[in-house]
PDB file of C-alpha atoms in Angstrom:
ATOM      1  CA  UNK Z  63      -2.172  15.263  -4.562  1.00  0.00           C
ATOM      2  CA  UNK Z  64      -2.141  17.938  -1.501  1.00  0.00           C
ATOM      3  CA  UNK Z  65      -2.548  16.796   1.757  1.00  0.00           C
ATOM      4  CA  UNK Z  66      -6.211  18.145   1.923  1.00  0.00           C
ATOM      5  CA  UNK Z  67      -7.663  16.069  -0.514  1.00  0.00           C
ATOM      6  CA  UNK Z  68      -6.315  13.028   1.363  1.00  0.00           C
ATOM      7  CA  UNK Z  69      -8.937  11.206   3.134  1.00  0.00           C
ATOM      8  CA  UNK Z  70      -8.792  11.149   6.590  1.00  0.00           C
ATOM      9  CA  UNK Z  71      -6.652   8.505   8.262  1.00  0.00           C
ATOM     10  CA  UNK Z  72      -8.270   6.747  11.380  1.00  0.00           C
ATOM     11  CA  UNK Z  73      -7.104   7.180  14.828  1.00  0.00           C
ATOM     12  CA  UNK Z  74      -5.351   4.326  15.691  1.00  0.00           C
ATOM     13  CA  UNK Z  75      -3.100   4.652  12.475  1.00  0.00           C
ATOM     14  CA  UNK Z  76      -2.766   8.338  13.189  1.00  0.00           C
ATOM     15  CA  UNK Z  77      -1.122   7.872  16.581  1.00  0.00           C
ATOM     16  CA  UNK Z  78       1.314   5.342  14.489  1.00  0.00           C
ATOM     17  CA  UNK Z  79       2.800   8.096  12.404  1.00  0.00           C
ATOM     18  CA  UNK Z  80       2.713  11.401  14.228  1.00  0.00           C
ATOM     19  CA  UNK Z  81       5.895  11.614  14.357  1.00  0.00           C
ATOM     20  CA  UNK Z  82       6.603  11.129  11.122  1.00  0.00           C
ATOM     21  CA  UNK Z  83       6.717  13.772   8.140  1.00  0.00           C
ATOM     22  CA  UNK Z  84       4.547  13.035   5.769  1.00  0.00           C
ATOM     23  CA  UNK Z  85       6.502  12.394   2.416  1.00  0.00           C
ATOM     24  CA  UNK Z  86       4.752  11.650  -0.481  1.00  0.00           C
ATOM     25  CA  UNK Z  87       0.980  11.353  -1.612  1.00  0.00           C
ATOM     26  CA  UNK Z  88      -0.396   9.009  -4.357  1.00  0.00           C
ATOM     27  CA  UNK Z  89      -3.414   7.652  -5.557  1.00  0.00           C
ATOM     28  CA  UNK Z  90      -4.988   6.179  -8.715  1.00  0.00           C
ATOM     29  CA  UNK Z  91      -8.327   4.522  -9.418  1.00  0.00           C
ATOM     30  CA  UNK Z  92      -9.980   1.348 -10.969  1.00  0.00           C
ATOM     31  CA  UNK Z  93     -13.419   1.001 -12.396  1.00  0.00           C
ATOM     32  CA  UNK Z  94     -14.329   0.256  -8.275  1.00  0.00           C
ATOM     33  CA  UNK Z  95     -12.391   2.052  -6.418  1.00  0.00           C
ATOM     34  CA  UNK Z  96     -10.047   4.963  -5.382  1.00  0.00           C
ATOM     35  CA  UNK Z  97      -6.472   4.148  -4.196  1.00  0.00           C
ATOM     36  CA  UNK Z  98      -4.850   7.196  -1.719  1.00  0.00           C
ATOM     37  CA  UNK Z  99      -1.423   6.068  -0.649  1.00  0.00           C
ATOM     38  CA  UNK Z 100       0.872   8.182   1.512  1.00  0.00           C
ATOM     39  CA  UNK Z 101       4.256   7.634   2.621  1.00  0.00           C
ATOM     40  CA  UNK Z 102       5.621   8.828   5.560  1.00  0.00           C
ATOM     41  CA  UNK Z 103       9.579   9.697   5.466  1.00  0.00           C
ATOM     42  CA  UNK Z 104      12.124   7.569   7.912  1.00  0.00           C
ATOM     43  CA  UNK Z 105      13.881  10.354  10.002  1.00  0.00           C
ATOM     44  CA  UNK Z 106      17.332   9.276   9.368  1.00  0.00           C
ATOM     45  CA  UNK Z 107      17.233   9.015   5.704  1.00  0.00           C
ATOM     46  CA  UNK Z 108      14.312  11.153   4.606  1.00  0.00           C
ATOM     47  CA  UNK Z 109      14.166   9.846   0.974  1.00  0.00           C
ATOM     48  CA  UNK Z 110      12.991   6.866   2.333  1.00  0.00           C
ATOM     49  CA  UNK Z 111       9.527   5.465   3.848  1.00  0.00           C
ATOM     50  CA  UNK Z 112       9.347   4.064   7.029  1.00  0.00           C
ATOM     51  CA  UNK Z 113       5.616   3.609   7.065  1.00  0.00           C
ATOM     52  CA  UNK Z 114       2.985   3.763   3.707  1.00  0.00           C
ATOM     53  CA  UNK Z 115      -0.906   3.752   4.492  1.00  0.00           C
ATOM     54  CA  UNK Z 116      -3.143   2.536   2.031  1.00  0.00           C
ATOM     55  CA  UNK Z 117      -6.932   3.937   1.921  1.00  0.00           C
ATOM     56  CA  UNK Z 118      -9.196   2.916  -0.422  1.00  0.00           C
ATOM     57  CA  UNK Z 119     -12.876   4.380  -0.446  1.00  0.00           C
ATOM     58  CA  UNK Z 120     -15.317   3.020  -3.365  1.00  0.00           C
ATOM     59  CA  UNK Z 121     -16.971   5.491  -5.703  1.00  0.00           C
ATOM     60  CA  UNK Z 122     -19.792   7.183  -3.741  1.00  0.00           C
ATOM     61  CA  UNK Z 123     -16.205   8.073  -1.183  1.00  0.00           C
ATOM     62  CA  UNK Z 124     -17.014   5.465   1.499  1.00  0.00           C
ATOM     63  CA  UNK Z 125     -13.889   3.706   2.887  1.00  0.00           C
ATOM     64  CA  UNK Z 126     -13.664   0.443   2.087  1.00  0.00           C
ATOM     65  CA  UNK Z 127     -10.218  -0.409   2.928  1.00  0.00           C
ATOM     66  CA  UNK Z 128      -7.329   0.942   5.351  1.00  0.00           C
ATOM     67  CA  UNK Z 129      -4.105  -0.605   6.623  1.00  0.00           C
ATOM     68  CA  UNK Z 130      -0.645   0.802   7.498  1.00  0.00           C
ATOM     69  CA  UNK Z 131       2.553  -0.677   6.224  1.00  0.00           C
ATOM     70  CA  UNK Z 132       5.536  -0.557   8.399  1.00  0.00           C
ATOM     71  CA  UNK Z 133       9.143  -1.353   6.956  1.00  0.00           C
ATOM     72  CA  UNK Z 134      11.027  -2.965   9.034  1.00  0.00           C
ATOM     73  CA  UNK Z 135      14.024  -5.801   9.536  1.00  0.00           C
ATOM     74  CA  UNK Z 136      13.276  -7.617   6.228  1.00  0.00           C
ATOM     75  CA  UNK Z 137      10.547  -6.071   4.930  1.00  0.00           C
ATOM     76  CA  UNK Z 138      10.886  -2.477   3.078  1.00  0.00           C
ATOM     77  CA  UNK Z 139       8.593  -0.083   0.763  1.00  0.00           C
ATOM     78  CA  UNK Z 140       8.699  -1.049  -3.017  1.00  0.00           C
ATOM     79  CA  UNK Z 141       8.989   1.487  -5.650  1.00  0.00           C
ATOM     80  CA  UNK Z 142       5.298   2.616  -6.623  1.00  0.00           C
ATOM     81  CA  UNK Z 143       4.884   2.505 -10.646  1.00  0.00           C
ATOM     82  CA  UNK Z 144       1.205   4.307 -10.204  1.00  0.00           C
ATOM     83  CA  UNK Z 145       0.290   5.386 -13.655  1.00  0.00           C
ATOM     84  CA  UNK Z 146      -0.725   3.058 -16.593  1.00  0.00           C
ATOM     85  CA  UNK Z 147       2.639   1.530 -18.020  1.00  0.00           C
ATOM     86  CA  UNK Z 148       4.732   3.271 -15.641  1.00  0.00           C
ATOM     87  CA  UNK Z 149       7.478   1.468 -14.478  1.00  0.00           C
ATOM     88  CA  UNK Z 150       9.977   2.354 -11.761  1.00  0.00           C
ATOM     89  CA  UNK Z 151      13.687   2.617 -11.603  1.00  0.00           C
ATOM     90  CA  UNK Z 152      14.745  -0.935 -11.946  1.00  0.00           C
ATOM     91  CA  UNK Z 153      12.396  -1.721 -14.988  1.00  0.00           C
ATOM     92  CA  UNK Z 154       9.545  -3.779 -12.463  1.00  0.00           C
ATOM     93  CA  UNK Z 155       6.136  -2.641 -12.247  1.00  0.00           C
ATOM     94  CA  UNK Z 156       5.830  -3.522  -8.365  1.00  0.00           C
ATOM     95  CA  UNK Z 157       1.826  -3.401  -7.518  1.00  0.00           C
ATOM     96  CA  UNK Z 158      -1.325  -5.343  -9.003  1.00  0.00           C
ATOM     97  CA  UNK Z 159      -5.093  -4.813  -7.908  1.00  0.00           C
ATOM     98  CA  UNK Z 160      -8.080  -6.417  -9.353  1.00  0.00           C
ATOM     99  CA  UNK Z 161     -10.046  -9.614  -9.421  1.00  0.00           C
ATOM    100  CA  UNK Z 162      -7.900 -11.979  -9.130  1.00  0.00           C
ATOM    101  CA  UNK Z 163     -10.007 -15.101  -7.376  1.00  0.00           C
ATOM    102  CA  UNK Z 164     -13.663 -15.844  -8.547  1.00  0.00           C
ATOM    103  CA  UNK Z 165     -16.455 -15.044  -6.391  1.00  0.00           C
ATOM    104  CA  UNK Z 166     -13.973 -12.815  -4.248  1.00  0.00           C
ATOM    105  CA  UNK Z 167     -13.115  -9.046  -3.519  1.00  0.00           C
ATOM    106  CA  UNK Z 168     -10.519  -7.794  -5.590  1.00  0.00           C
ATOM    107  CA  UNK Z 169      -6.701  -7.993  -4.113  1.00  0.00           C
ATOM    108  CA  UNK Z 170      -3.674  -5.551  -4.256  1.00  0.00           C
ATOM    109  CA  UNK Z 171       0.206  -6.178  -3.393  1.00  0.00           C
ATOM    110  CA  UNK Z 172       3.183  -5.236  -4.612  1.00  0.00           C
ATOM    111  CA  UNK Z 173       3.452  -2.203  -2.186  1.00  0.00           C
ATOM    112  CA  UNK Z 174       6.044  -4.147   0.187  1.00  0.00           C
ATOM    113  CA  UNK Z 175       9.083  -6.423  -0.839  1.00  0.00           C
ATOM    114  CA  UNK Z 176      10.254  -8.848   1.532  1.00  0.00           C
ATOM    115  CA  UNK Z 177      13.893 -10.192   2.080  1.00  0.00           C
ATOM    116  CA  UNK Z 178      13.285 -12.978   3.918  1.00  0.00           C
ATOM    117  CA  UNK Z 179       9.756 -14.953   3.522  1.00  0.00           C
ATOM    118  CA  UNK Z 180       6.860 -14.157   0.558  1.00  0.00           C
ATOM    119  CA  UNK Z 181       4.172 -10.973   0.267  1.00  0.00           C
ATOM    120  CA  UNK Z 182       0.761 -12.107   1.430  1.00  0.00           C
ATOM    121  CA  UNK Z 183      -2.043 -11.426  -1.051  1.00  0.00           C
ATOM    122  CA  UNK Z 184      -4.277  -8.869   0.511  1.00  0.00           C
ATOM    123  CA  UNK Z 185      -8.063  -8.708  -0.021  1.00  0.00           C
ATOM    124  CA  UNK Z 186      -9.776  -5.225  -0.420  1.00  0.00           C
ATOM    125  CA  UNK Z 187     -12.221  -5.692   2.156  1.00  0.00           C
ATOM    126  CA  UNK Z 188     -12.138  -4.910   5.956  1.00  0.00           C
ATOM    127  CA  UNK Z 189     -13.670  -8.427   7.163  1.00  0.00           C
ATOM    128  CA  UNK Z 190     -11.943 -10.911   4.826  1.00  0.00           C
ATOM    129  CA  UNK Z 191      -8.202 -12.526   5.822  1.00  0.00           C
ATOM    130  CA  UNK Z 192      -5.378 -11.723   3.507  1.00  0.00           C
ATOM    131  CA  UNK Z 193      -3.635 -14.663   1.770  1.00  0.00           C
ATOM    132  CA  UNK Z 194      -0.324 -15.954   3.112  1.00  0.00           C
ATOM    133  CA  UNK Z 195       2.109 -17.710   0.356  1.00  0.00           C
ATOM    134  CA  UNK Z 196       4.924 -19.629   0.990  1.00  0.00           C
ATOM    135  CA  UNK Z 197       7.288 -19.418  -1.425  1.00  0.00           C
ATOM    136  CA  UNK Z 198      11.306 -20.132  -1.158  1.00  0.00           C
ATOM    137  CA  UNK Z 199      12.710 -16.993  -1.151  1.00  0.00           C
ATOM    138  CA  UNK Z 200      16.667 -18.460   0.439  1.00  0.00           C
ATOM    139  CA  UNK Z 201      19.654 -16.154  -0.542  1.00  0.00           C
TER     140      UNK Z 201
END
């Protein structure tokens, strides 16, 4: 995907990653939605993300959805396995979205891993909390 066909990112994300190249573009689409992804490269290691925004607009093209990921101590950008069956490097395929809880919007994570602490589950809608697990995730 060129960066033209990306939707546009709002301002206050914008002014996050300015300074950042953009990397790589994504996207991918369920029966309700359209998933754009782009990751923006760390300056140090440029193979690398140092931030991922996720958009996601519903079918008529209306965004639905935005938030910007930010690696940092702990918490890093997982692999993306984006196509049907795909899976990455180490054999895992990383990201889920759907209906997952009854009578709720659908969810999507798998686009972070975490060293220390769990991955909340986060709802695809702008007004509704994401999900915070605990889990025991001790080295």
């Amino acid at each position: 995907m060129n960066d033209e066909a990306f939707p546009q990112i709002s301002k206050p994300y914008q002014e996050k990653v300015n300074n950042h190249p953009a990397y790589k573009n994504y996207t991918f689409s369920t029966s309700a939605h359209e998933y754009f992804l782009r990751d923006y490269a760390n300056k140090e290691f440029p193979q690398e993300a140092d931030f991922r925004i996720l958009i996601v607009s519903d079918k008529q093209g209306n965004v639905v959805f935005e938030r910007l990921f930010k690696q940092q101590e702990g918490i890093y950008m997982a692999p993306l396995s984006m196509q049907k069956g795909e899976q990455n490097y180490d054999g895992a395929r990383n990201q889920f979205t759907g209906k997952l809880f009854p009578n709720q919007p659908e969810v999507i994570f798998g686009l972070q891993d975490y060293s220390f602490g769990c991955e909340p589950i986060i709802f695809i809608a702008k007004k509704k909390s994401d999900i915070t697990t605990n889990c025991d995730n001790r080295h």
